[in-house]
CSV table of C-alpha atoms in Angstrom, one decimal:
chain,number,residue,atom,x,y,z
A,1,MET,CA,112.1,89.6,106.8
A,2,ASN,CA,113.4,92.3,109.4
A,3,LYS,CA,111.2,94.9,110.8
A,4,ASN,CA,112.5,97.7,108.9
A,5,LYS,CA,111.7,95.6,105.7
A,6,LEU,CA,108.7,95.4,106.4
A,7,ILE,CA,107.5,98.7,107.4
A,8,SER,CA,109.3,99.6,103.9
A,9,LEU,CA,106.9,97.4,102.3
A,10,ILE,CA,104.2,98.0,103.8
A,11,GLY,CA,104.9,101.8,102.9
A,12,LEU,CA,105.6,100.8,99.1
A,13,ILE,CA,102.1,99.4,99.1
A,14,VAL,CA,100.9,102.5,100.4
A,15,VAL,CA,102.3,104.7,97.7
A,16,VAL,CA,100.9,102.0,95.0
A,17,PHE,CA,97.6,102.4,96.2
A,18,LEU,CA,97.6,106.2,96.1
A,19,TRP,CA,99.3,105.9,92.5
A,20,GLY,CA,96.8,103.7,91.4
A,21,ILE,CA,93.8,106.4,92.3
A,22,ALA,CA,95.7,109.5,91.3
A,23,PRO,CA,95.4,109.1,87.4
A,24,VAL,CA,91.7,108.5,87.6
A,25,PHE,CA,91.4,111.7,89.5
A,26,SER,CA,93.7,113.4,87.0
A,27,LYS,CA,91.9,112.0,84.3
A,28,PHE,CA,88.6,113.4,85.8
A,29,LEU,CA,90.2,116.9,86.0
A,30,PHE,CA,91.2,116.6,82.5
A,31,ASP,CA,88.2,115.8,80.6
A,32,ASN,CA,86.3,118.4,82.6
A,33,ASN,CA,88.5,120.8,81.5
A,34,TYR,CA,89.6,121.7,85.0
A,35,TYR,CA,93.4,122.1,84.5
A,36,SER,CA,95.9,121.6,81.9
A,37,PRO,CA,98.2,118.7,82.0
A,38,ALA,CA,101.2,120.6,82.8
A,39,LEU,CA,99.7,123.0,85.0
A,40,LEU,CA,98.4,120.2,86.9
A,41,VAL,CA,101.8,118.9,87.5
A,42,THR,CA,103.0,122.5,88.2
A,43,LEU,CA,100.2,122.9,90.9
A,44,ARG,CA,100.8,119.6,92.6
A,45,GLY,CA,104.5,120.4,92.6
A,46,ALA,CA,104.3,123.8,94.4
A,47,LEU,CA,101.7,122.6,96.7
A,48,SER,CA,104.1,119.8,97.9
A,49,ILE,CA,107.0,122.0,97.8
A,50,VAL,CA,105.1,124.3,100.2
A,51,VAL,CA,104.0,121.5,102.5
A,52,MET,CA,107.7,120.1,102.9
A,53,GLY,CA,109.5,123.0,102.8
A,54,LEU,CA,107.5,124.2,105.9
A,55,PHE,CA,108.3,120.6,107.6
A,56,ILE,CA,111.8,120.9,107.0
A,57,LEU,CA,112.4,124.2,107.9
A,58,PHE,CA,110.7,123.4,111.0
A,59,THR,CA,112.8,120.1,111.6
A,60,LYS,CA,115.9,122.2,110.6
A,61,GLY,CA,117.0,119.8,107.8
A,62,PHE,CA,117.8,122.6,105.6
A,63,LYS,CA,121.5,122.9,107.8
A,64,GLU,CA,122.3,119.6,106.3
A,65,VAL,CA,122.5,120.9,102.4
A,66,ASN,CA,125.9,120.7,101.0
A,67,LYS,CA,127.5,119.8,97.9
A,68,ALA,CA,126.1,116.4,97.6
A,69,TYR,CA,122.7,117.9,97.1
A,70,LEU,CA,124.0,118.8,93.8
A,71,ILE,CA,123.0,115.3,92.6
A,72,CYS,CA,119.4,116.5,93.1
A,73,ILE,CA,119.5,118.6,89.8
A,74,PRO,CA,119.6,115.5,87.1
A,75,ALA,CA,117.6,113.6,89.6
A,76,GLY,CA,114.9,116.5,89.5
A,77,ILE,CA,115.2,116.7,85.8
A,78,ILE,CA,114.5,112.7,85.3
A,79,LEU,CA,111.7,113.2,87.5
A,80,GLY,CA,110.3,116.2,85.8
A,81,LEU,CA,110.5,114.8,82.4
A,82,ALA,CA,108.6,111.6,83.7
A,83,TYR,CA,105.8,113.4,85.1
A,84,LEU,CA,105.4,115.9,82.1
A,85,PHE,CA,105.1,112.5,79.6
A,86,GLN,CA,103.2,110.8,82.0
A,87,PHE,CA,100.3,113.9,82.3
A,88,ILE,CA,100.7,114.8,78.9
A,89,GLY,CA,100.0,111.5,77.6
A,90,LEU,CA,97.2,110.8,80.1
A,91,GLU,CA,95.2,113.0,77.8
A,92,THR,CA,95.2,110.7,75.3
A,93,THR,CA,94.8,107.8,76.9
A,94,THR,CA,93.1,105.5,78.9
A,95,PRO,CA,94.1,105.9,83.0
A,96,ALA,CA,94.5,102.2,83.4
A,97,LYS,CA,96.9,102.2,80.5
A,98,ASN,CA,98.7,105.2,81.4
A,99,THR,CA,99.6,103.8,84.8
A,100,PHE,CA,100.6,100.3,83.3
A,101,LEU,CA,102.6,101.3,81.2
A,102,GLU,CA,105.1,102.6,83.9
A,103,SER,CA,105.4,98.7,84.4
A,104,LEU,CA,108.9,99.5,81.6
A,105,SER,CA,110.3,100.4,84.5
A,106,CYS,CA,111.0,97.0,85.0
A,107,ILE,CA,113.3,96.6,82.4
A,108,ALA,CA,115.0,100.2,82.8
A,109,VAL,CA,115.8,99.8,86.9
A,110,PRO,CA,118.4,96.5,86.4
A,111,VAL,CA,119.6,98.3,83.1
A,112,CYS,CA,120.3,101.0,84.8
A,113,MET,CA,121.9,99.8,88.0
A,114,PHE,CA,124.0,97.9,85.9
A,115,LEU,CA,125.6,101.4,84.4
A,116,LEU,CA,125.5,103.3,87.6
A,117,ILE,CA,127.2,100.7,89.8
A,118,ARG,CA,128.3,97.8,87.8
A,119,GLU,CA,125.2,95.6,89.6
A,120,LYS,CA,124.5,92.7,87.6
A,121,PRO,CA,120.9,91.9,87.4
A,122,THR,CA,119.9,87.9,88.5
A,123,VAL,CA,118.0,85.8,86.9
A,124,ALA,CA,115.2,85.9,89.2
A,125,SER,CA,114.8,89.9,88.6
A,126,ILE,CA,115.4,89.4,85.0
A,127,CYS,CA,112.3,86.8,85.1
A,128,ALA,CA,110.2,88.6,87.6
A,129,ALA,CA,110.3,92.1,85.1
A,130,ILE,CA,109.4,89.9,81.9
A,131,ILE,CA,106.4,88.1,83.9
A,132,CYS,CA,105.3,91.7,85.0
A,133,LEU,CA,105.5,93.1,81.4
A,134,VAL,CA,103.5,89.8,80.3
A,135,GLY,CA,100.8,90.8,82.9
A,136,SER,CA,100.6,94.1,81.9
A,137,PHE,CA,100.4,93.2,78.4
A,138,ILE,CA,97.2,91.0,79.5
A,139,LEU,CA,95.7,93.7,80.8
A,140,CYS,CA,95.9,95.4,77.5
A,141,GLY,CA,94.2,92.9,75.9
A,142,ASN,CA,90.5,92.0,74.9
A,143,GLY,CA,89.5,88.2,75.6
A,144,LEU,CA,91.9,86.3,73.7
A,145,ASP,CA,92.2,88.7,70.8
A,146,PHE,CA,95.6,90.6,71.3
A,147,SER,CA,95.1,91.9,68.1
A,148,ALA,CA,95.1,95.4,69.3
A,149,MET,CA,98.2,95.3,70.8
A,150,PHE,CA,100.2,95.5,67.8
A,151,THR,CA,98.0,98.2,66.2
A,152,SER,CA,99.5,101.8,66.0
A,153,PRO,CA,100.1,103.2,69.5
A,154,THR,CA,98.3,106.7,70.5
A,155,ALA,CA,100.8,109.3,70.9
A,156,GLY,CA,99.3,109.2,74.9
A,157,ASP,CA,100.6,105.3,74.9
A,158,ILE,CA,103.8,106.4,73.6
A,159,LEU,CA,104.4,109.4,76.3
A,160,SER,CA,103.2,106.8,78.8
A,161,ALA,CA,105.6,104.3,78.0
A,162,ILE,CA,108.7,106.9,78.0
A,163,ALA,CA,107.5,108.1,81.3
A,164,GLY,CA,107.5,104.4,82.6
A,165,ILE,CA,111.2,104.3,81.5
A,166,LEU,CA,112.0,107.6,83.2
A,167,PHE,CA,110.4,106.5,86.3
A,168,GLY,CA,112.6,103.3,86.2
A,169,ILE,CA,115.8,105.4,85.7
A,170,ASP,CA,114.6,107.6,88.6
A,171,ILE,CA,114.4,104.1,90.8
A,172,ALA,CA,117.3,103.3,90.0
A,173,PHE,CA,119.2,106.6,90.6
A,174,THR,CA,117.5,107.1,94.0
A,175,LYS,CA,118.8,104.1,95.2
A,176,VAL,CA,122.4,104.7,94.4
A,177,PHE,CA,122.3,108.6,95.1
A,178,ALA,CA,119.6,109.1,97.7
A,179,LYS,CA,121.7,107.4,100.5
A,180,GLY,CA,123.1,109.2,103.3
A,181,LYS,CA,121.0,111.9,102.5
A,182,ASN,CA,118.2,113.4,104.4
A,183,PRO,CA,114.9,112.2,102.4
A,184,TYR,CA,112.7,114.9,102.9
A,185,VAL,CA,115.0,117.1,101.5
A,186,TYR,CA,116.2,115.1,98.4
A,187,VAL,CA,112.6,115.0,97.6
A,188,PHE,CA,112.2,118.5,97.8
A,189,PHE,CA,114.9,119.6,95.7
A,190,GLN,CA,113.6,117.3,93.1
A,191,LEU,CA,109.9,118.7,93.3
A,192,VAL,CA,111.4,122.1,93.0
A,193,ILE,CA,113.2,121.3,89.4
A,194,LEU,CA,109.9,119.4,88.3
A,195,THR,CA,107.9,122.4,89.2
A,196,VAL,CA,109.9,124.8,87.2
A,197,MET,CA,110.2,122.6,84.6
A,198,ALA,CA,106.5,122.2,84.3
A,199,LEU,CA,105.5,125.9,84.7
A,200,ILE,CA,108.2,127.0,82.0
A,201,TYR,CA,106.6,124.2,79.7
A,202,SER,CA,102.8,124.9,80.5
A,203,LEU,CA,103.4,128.6,80.0
A,204,SER,CA,105.5,127.9,76.6
A,205,PHE,CA,103.4,125.2,75.0
A,206,GLU,CA,99.9,124.8,76.7
A,207,ARG,CA,97.0,126.1,74.3
A,208,PRO,CA,94.4,126.8,76.0
A,209,LEU,CA,95.5,126.8,79.7
A,210,TYR,CA,92.9,125.5,81.6
A,211,PHE,CA,92.6,126.4,85.4
A,212,SER,CA,89.6,126.3,88.0
A,213,TYR,CA,88.4,127.6,91.2
A,214,THR,CA,85.7,125.1,91.5
A,215,TYR,CA,85.7,123.2,94.9
A,216,PRO,CA,85.7,119.9,93.2
A,217,ALA,CA,88.8,120.8,91.4
A,218,ILE,CA,90.7,122.2,94.2
A,219,LEU,CA,90.0,119.4,96.6
A,220,ILE,CA,91.3,117.1,94.2
A,221,LEU,CA,94.4,118.8,93.8
A,222,LEU,CA,95.0,119.4,97.3
A,223,PHE,CA,94.7,115.6,97.7
A,224,LEU,CA,97.0,115.1,94.5
A,225,GLY,CA,99.4,117.7,95.4
A,226,ILE,CA,99.8,116.8,99.4
A,227,VAL,CA,99.1,113.4,99.3
A,228,CYS,CA,99.9,111.5,96.3
A,229,THR,CA,103.0,113.7,95.5
A,230,ALA,CA,104.6,115.3,98.8
A,231,LEU,CA,103.6,112.0,100.9
A,232,CYS,CA,104.0,109.5,98.6
A,233,TRP,CA,107.7,110.4,97.2
A,234,VAL,CA,109.1,110.9,100.6
A,235,LEU,CA,107.4,107.8,101.8
A,236,ARG,CA,108.7,106.0,98.6
A,237,THR,CA,112.3,107.9,99.2
A,238,ILE,CA,112.8,106.3,102.5
A,239,SER,CA,111.1,102.8,101.8
A,240,ILE,CA,113.6,102.2,98.8
A,241,ARG,CA,116.5,102.1,101.3
A,242,ASN,CA,115.2,99.0,102.7
A,243,VAL,CA,114.0,97.1,99.5
A,244,SER,CA,115.9,96.6,96.4
A,245,ALA,CA,115.7,98.7,93.5
A,246,VAL,CA,114.0,95.7,91.2
A,247,THR,CA,111.5,94.8,94.0
A,248,CYS,CA,110.3,98.4,94.1
A,249,ALA,CA,110.0,98.4,90.2
A,250,VAL,CA,108.1,95.1,90.1
A,251,LEU,CA,106.0,96.3,92.9
A,252,MET,CA,104.9,99.6,91.2
A,253,PRO,CA,102.9,98.1,88.4
A,254,MET,CA,100.4,97.0,91.0
A,255,SER,CA,99.2,100.0,90.7
A,256,ALA,CA,98.0,100.0,87.1
A,257,VAL,CA,95.7,96.9,88.6
A,258,ILE,CA,94.2,99.5,91.1
A,259,CYS,CA,93.8,101.9,88.6
A,260,THR,CA,92.0,99.9,86.4
A,261,PHE,CA,89.7,98.8,89.0
A,262,THR,CA,89.3,102.3,90.1
A,263,SER,CA,88.3,103.3,86.4
A,264,ILE,CA,85.9,100.4,86.4
A,265,ILE,CA,84.3,101.4,89.5
A,266,PHE,CA,83.9,105.0,87.8
A,267,LYS,CA,82.9,103.8,84.6
A,268,LEU,CA,86.0,105.2,82.8
A,269,GLU,CA,87.0,101.5,82.0
A,270,GLU,CA,85.0,98.6,80.7
A,271,PHE,CA,85.4,95.1,83.1
A,272,SER,CA,87.4,92.3,81.1
A,273,TRP,CA,88.6,88.9,82.8
A,274,ASN,CA,91.9,90.1,81.2
A,275,VAL,CA,92.2,92.9,84.6
A,276,VAL,CA,91.7,89.4,86.3
A,277,ALA,CA,94.6,87.4,84.6
A,278,GLY,CA,96.9,90.4,84.4
A,279,GLY,CA,96.5,91.2,87.8
A,280,ILE,CA,97.4,87.3,88.8
A,281,ILE,CA,100.3,87.4,86.9
A,282,ILE,CA,101.6,90.7,88.1
A,283,THR,CA,101.2,89.7,91.7
A,284,LEU,CA,103.1,86.5,90.7
A,285,ALA,CA,106.4,88.4,89.4
A,286,ILE,CA,105.8,90.4,92.9
A,287,VAL,CA,106.1,87.0,95.0
A,288,ILE,CA,108.9,85.8,92.6
A,289,SER,CA,111.2,89.0,93.6
A,290,GLY,CA,109.9,88.9,97.1
A,291,ILE,CA,111.1,85.2,97.4
A,292,TYR,CA,114.4,86.2,96.2
A,293,ASP,CA,114.9,89.0,98.2
A,294,ALA,CA,114.2,87.2,101.5
A,295,ARG,CA,116.7,84.1,100.5
A,296,MET,CA,119.2,86.5,99.8
A,297,GLU,CA,118.8,88.4,103.0
A,298,LEU,CA,118.7,85.2,104.9
A,299,LYS,CA,122.0,84.3,103.3
A,300,LYS,CA,124.2,87.7,104.0
A,301,GLU,CA,122.7,86.9,107.5
A,302,LYS,CA,124.0,83.7,107.8
A,303,ALA,CA,127.2,84.7,106.4
A,304,ASN,CA,127.5,87.4,108.7
A,305,GLU,CA,127.1,85.4,111.8
A,306,GLN,CA,129.4,82.8,110.5
A,307,ASN,CA,132.3,85.7,110.6
């Protein structure tokens, strides 16, 4: 594995960790009526826009903007919908369930890559996605009794699953269309659209509308907006250039494991051996995908040397 790919992989791991703990903090804000879901998305987006906008302005990144960046409009709409479904769903489901249902991105990514650039999914990527989903289902279970998985899902479960599919579409979209673009500017315009969408939804449909000026609420808001939104999306946009889209999609469900353990620590979830088993299986999926990528990269390097 070359240096750039290793750094990118580490960057994605950091993103996975931060996105793993973010739902726990968000759930805390919702349960205590500090912020409404869509309003929280709006505020997170607004904070990240300010921080990233100042940085791009200082580095003169806006000079690179041209018609090619119009692709940020559909990208921003996809991202905005994903965030809205995720956060609205989190209000009526658990943090762990909300996060691991994002593993449906494992299926969405190879399908979208095929539709966008006719990249056929490999047997390894399909197997990794299936194993990852199995691990996510086990995380939902209760010992050897998995009948709960076949009961009627809550509205939060359904919205979280839709969010997972949309995040998968966004991963593939970024992989295809972010090439050759300033990643900061690309993410900035996405977040602008996301923020506008969330604000319109919040003012139009959220009743009651919660907002808090208390110290813990503001502190958590700053962490979610600056670190978990601005930093994470830029880091992921940069990292995904050197890591396959499917690897990124398979790696992301690890945030569910982190989220579950964090929820247990804060007593939002009960401990279960399913967490251990599911985590091991998801890790196995990541290893399978990683080994396959490494072998493919080695083959390409050998082929280039021979040519």
